[in-house]
Coordinates of C-alpha atoms (C1' of nucleotides) in Angstrom, one line a residue:
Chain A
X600 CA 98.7 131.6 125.3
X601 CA 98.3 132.1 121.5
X602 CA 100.0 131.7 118.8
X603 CA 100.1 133.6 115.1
X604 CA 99.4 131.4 111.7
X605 CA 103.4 130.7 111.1
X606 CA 103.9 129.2 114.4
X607 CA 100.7 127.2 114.0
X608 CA 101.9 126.0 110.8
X609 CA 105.3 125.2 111.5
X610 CA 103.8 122.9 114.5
X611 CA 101.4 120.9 112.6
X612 CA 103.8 121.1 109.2
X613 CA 101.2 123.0 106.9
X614 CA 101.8 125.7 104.9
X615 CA 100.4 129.3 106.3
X616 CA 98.0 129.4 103.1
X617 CA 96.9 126.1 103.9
X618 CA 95.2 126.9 107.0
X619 CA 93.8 130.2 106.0
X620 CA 92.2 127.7 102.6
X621 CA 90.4 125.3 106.0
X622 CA 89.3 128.8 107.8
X623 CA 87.8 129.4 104.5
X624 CA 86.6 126.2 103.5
X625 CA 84.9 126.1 107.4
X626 CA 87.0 123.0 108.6
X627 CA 88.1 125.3 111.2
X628 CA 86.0 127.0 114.1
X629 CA 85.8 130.3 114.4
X630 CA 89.2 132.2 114.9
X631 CA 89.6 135.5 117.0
X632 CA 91.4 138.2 115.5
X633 CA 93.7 141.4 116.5
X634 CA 92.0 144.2 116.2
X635 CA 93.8 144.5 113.0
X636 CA 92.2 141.7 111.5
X637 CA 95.1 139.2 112.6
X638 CA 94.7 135.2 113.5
X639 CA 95.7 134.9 116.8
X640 CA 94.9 130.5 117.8
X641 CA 94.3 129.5 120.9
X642 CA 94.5 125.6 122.6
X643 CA 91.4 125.3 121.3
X644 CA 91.9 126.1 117.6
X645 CA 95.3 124.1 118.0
X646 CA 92.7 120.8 119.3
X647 CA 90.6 121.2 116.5
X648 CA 92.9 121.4 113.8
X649 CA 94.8 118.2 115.5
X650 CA 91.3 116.9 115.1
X651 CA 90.7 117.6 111.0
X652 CA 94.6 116.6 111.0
X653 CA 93.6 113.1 112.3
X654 CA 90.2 113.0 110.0
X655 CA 91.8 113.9 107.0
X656 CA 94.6 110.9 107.2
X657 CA 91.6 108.2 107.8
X658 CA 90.7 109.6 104.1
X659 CA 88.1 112.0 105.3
X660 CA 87.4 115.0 102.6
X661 CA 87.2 118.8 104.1
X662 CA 83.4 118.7 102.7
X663 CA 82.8 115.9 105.4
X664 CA 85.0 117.6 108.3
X665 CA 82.9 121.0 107.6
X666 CA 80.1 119.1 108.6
X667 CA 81.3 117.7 111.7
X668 CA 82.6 121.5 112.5
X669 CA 79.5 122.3 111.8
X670 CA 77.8 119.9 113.9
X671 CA 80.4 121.1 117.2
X672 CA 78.6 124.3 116.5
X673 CA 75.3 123.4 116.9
X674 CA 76.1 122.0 120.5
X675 CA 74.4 119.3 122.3
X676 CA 72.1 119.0 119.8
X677 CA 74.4 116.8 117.5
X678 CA 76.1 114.4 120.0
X679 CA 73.9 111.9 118.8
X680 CA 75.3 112.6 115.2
X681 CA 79.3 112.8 116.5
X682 CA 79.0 109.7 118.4
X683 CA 77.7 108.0 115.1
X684 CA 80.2 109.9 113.2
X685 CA 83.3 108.8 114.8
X686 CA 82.0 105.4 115.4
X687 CA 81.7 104.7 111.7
X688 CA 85.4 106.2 111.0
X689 CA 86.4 103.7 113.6
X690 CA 85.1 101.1 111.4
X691 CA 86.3 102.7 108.5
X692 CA 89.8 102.8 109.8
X693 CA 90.4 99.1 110.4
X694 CA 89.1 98.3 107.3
X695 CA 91.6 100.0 106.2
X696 CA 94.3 98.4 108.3
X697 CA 92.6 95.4 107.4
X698 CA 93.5 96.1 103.4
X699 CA 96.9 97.3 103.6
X700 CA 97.6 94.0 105.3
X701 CA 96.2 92.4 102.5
X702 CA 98.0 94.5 100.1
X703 CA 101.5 93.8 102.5
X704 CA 101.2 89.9 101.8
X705 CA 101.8 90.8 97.8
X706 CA 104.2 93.1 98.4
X707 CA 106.3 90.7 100.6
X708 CA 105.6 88.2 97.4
X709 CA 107.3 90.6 95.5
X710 CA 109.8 91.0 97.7
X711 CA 110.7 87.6 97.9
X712 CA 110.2 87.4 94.2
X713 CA 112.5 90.0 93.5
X714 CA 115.1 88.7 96.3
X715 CA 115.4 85.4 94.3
X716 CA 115.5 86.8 91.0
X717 CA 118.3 89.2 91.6
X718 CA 120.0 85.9 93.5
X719 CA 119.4 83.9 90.3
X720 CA 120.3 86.7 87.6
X721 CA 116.5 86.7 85.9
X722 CA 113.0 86.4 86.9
X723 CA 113.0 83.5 84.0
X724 CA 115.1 81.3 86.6
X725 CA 112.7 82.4 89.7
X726 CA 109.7 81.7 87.6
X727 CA 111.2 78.0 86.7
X728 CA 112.2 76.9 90.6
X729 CA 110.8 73.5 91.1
X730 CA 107.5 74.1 93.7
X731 CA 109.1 72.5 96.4
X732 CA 112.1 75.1 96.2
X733 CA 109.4 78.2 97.4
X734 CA 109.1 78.0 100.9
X735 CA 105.2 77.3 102.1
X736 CA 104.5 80.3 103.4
X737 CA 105.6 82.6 99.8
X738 CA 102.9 80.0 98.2
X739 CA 100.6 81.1 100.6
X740 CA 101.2 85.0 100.1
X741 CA 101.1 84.6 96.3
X742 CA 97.5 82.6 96.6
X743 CA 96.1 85.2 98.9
X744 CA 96.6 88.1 96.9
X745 CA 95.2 87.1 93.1
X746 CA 91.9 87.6 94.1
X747 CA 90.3 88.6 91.1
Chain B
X52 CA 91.5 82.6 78.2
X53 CA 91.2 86.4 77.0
X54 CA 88.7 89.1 78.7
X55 CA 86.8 91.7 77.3
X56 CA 87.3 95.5 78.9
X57 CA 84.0 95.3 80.2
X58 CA 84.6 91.9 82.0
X59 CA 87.2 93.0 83.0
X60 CA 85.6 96.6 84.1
X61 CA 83.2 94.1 85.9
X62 CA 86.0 91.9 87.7
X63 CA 88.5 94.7 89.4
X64 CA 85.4 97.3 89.8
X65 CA 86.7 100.1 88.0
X66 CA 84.7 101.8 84.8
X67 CA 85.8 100.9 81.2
X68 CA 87.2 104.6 81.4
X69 CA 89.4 104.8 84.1
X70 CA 90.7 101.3 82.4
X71 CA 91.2 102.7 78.9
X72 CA 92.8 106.2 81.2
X73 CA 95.4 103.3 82.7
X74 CA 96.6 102.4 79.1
X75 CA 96.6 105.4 77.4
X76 CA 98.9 107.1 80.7
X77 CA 101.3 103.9 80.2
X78 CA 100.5 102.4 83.5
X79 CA 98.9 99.2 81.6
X80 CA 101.4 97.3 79.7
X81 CA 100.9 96.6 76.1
X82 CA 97.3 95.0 75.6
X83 CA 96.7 93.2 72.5
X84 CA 93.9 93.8 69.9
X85 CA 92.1 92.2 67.6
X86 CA 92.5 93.4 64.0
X87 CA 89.8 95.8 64.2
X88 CA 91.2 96.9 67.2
X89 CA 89.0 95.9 70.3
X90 CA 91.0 95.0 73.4
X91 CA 91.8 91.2 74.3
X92 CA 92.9 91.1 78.2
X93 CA 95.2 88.2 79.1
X94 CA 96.4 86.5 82.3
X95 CA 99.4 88.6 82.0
X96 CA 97.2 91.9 82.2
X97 CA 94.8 90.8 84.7
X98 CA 98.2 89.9 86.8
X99 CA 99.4 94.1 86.2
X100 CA 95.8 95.1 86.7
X101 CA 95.8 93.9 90.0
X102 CA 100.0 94.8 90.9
X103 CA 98.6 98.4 90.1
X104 CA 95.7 98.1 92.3
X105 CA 97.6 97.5 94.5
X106 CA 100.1 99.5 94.5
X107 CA 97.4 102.3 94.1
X108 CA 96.1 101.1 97.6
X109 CA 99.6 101.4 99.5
X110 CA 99.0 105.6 97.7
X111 CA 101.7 105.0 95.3
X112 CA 100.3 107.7 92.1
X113 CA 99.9 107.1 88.6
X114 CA 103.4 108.7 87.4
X115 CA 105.2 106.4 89.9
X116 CA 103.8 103.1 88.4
X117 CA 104.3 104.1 84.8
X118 CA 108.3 104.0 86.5
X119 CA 107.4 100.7 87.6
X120 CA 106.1 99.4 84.4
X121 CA 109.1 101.1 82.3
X122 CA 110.8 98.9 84.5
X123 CA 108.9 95.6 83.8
X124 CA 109.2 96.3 80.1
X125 CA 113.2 97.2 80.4
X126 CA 113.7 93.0 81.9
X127 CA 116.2 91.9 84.0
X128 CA 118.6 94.9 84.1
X129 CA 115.9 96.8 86.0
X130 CA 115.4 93.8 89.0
X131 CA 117.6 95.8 91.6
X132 CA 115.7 98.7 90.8
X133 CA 112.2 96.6 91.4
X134 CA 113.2 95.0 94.3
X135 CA 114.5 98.5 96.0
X136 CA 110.9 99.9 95.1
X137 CA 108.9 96.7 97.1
X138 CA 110.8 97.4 100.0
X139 CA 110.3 100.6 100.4
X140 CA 107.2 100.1 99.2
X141 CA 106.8 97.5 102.4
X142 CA 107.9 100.2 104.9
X143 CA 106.1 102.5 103.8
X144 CA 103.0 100.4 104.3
X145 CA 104.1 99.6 107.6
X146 CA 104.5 103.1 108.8
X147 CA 100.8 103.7 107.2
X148 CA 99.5 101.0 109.5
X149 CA 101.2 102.2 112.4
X150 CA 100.1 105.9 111.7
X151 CA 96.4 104.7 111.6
X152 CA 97.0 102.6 114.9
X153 CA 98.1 106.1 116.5
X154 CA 95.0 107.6 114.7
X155 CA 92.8 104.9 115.7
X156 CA 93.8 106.4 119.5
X157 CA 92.2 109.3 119.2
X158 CA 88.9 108.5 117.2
X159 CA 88.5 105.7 120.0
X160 CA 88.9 108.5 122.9
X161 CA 86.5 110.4 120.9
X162 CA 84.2 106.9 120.4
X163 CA 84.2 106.9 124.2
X164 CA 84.2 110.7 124.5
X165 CA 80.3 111.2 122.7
X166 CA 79.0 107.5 124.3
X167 CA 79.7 109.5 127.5
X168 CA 78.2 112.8 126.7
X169 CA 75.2 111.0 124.9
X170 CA 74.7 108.8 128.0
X171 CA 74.7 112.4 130.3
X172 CA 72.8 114.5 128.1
X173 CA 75.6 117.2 127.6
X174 CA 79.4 117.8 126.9
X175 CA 79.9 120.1 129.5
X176 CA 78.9 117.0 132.1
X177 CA 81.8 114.9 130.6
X178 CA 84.5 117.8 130.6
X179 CA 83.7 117.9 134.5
X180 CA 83.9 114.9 135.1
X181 CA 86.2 113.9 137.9
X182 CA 89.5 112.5 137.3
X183 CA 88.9 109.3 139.0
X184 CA 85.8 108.6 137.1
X185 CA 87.8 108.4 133.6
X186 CA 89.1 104.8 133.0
X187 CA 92.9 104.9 132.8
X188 CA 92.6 103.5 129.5
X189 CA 91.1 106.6 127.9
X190 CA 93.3 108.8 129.7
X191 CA 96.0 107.2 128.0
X192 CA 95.2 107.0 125.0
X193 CA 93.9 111.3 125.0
X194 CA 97.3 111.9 126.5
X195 CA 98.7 110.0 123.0
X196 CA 97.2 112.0 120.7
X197 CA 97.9 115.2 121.6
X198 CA 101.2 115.1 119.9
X199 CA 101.3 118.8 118.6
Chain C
dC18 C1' 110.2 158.4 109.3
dC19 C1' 111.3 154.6 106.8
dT20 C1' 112.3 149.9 105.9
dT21 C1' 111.5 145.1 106.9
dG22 C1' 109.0 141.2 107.7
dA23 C1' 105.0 139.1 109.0
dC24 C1' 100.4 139.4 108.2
dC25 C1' 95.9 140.2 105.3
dT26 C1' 92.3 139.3 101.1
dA27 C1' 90.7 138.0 96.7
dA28 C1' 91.3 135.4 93.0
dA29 C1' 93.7 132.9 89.5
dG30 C1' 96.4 128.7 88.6
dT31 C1' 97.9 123.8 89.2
dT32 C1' 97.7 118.8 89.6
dA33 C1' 95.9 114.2 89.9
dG34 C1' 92.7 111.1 88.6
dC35 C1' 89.2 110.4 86.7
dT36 C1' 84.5 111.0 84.0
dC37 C1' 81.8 112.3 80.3
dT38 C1' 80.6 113.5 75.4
dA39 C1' 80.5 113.3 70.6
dT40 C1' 81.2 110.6 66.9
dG41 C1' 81.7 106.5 64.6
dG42 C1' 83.1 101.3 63.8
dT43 C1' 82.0 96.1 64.9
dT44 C1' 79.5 92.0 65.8
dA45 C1' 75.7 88.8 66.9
dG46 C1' 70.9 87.8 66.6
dT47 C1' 66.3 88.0 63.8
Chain D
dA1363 C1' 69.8 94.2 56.0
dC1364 C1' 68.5 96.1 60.6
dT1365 C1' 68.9 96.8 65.4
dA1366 C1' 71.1 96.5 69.8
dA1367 C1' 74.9 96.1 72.5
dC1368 C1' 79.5 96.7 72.7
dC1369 C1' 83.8 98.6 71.2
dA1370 C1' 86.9 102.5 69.6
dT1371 C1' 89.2 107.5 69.7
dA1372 C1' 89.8 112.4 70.8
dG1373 C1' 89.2 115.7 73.6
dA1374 C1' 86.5 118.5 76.9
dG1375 C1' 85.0 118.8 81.7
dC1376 C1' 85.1 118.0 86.6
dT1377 C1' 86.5 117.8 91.6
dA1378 C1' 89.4 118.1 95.5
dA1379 C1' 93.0 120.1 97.7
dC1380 C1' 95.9 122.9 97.5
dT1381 C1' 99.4 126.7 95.7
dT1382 C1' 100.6 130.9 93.9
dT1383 C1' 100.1 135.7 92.7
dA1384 C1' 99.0 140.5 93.1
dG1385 C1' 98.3 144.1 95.9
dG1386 C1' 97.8 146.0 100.3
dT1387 C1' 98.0 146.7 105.9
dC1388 C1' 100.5 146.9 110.2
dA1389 C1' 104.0 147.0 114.0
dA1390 C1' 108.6 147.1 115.5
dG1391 C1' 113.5 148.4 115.1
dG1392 C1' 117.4 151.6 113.3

DNA sequence: CCTTGACCTAAAGTTAGCTCTATGGTTAGT
DNA sequence: ACTAACCATAGAGCTAACTTTAGGTCAAGG
């Protein structure tokens, strides 16, 4: 089973010139052709680009997946190199789960914030509540996230 | 208390350019001078400096927070409109966290995908291996990112 | 056979978000 | 007053990741 560059795109929601920008770039392995020079993508293309999809939302850039593609095609040469590869993105990616829950606890502030200044009419009468009005844990939010 | 753009440069880790870039697109608000016009940084911009951070963190771009500021500077007409933007703000944070969870999946399947071919010298000798030898939790989570 | 629609390449254009350069003013120490 | 360190502006330059354009090929249906 294989499947032509609209049908590819329509799966993965890219645009038909974006994947034909990664063949060129060399994010994506080597693609067989029609004898009349057309893309035809096989499971394995279709694993591979689910692969830079997934790279590319933990923040990766296309330089960086080239040189993992390039790696795959070098064989078992470059395990060592994948393994350490995808071992630091792990890392990388709960850091960044680890920040946007940092970045969450302002928003909710903010949310709050907001909640009780459209209740009140103005953020004047928000900013004047007496401290034991603001519940304990919207102190705690707004001292955890002026970290500067 | 008033801050220099350098110390301030210094405190959020950004360059003295990208800070002076921030006011001159309108996503800083108004930052007093001293009469030869050098740059006195408040509380009140330190507090915007760091809402803009973060908001930059959660992917929100440039454009988008100028809105947000426009806002600020309008007052209390524009809360609704504030308090609509953190909260989708806050879901859209929560559906970035949960898309790296699913992402996490397959770099962990791919974690224990090289540790295997590493520890057997070959990818080919992990492909074939049997069925039964493959813990059910990296089954599962192969099988949940392979969404395409 | 001719039109239609999906494909092809090469290359120019776009956008966001910085980053750097040139040029010159300001301020604190000796 | 001189020097060094810091500040200012205007505007050019850069990079990544597309996106669009121009011009052409190819295969199937009427």
């Amino acid at each position: 089973m294989t499947y032509s560059i609209s049908q590819v795109a329509k799966k993965f929601n890219l645009t038909i010139h974006t994947i034909r920008y990664y063949e060129k770039e060399g994010v994506l392995p080597f693609i067989k052709r029609t004898k009349s020079g057309i893309r035809e993508f096989d499971q394995k293309s279709l694993d591979a680009l689910n692969m830079i999809e997934c790279l590319k939302k933990t923040g990766m850039s296309l330089k960086d997946i080239k040189v993992f593609q390039d790696w795959c095609a070098e064989g078992d040469s470059s395990i060592e190199k994948r393994k350490e590869m995808f071992e630091e993105r792990k890392e990388d990616i709960l850091g960044q789960i680890s920040e946007l829950q940092h970045v969450l606890k302002l928003i909710e502030f903010k949310c709050w914030y907001y909640g009780k200044a459209s209740e009140l009419g103005s953020e004047k009468a928000v900013m004047e509540l007496e401290k034991d009005k603001i519940p304990d844990e919207i102190k705690k939010l707004y001292q955890e996230t002026h970290d500067y």
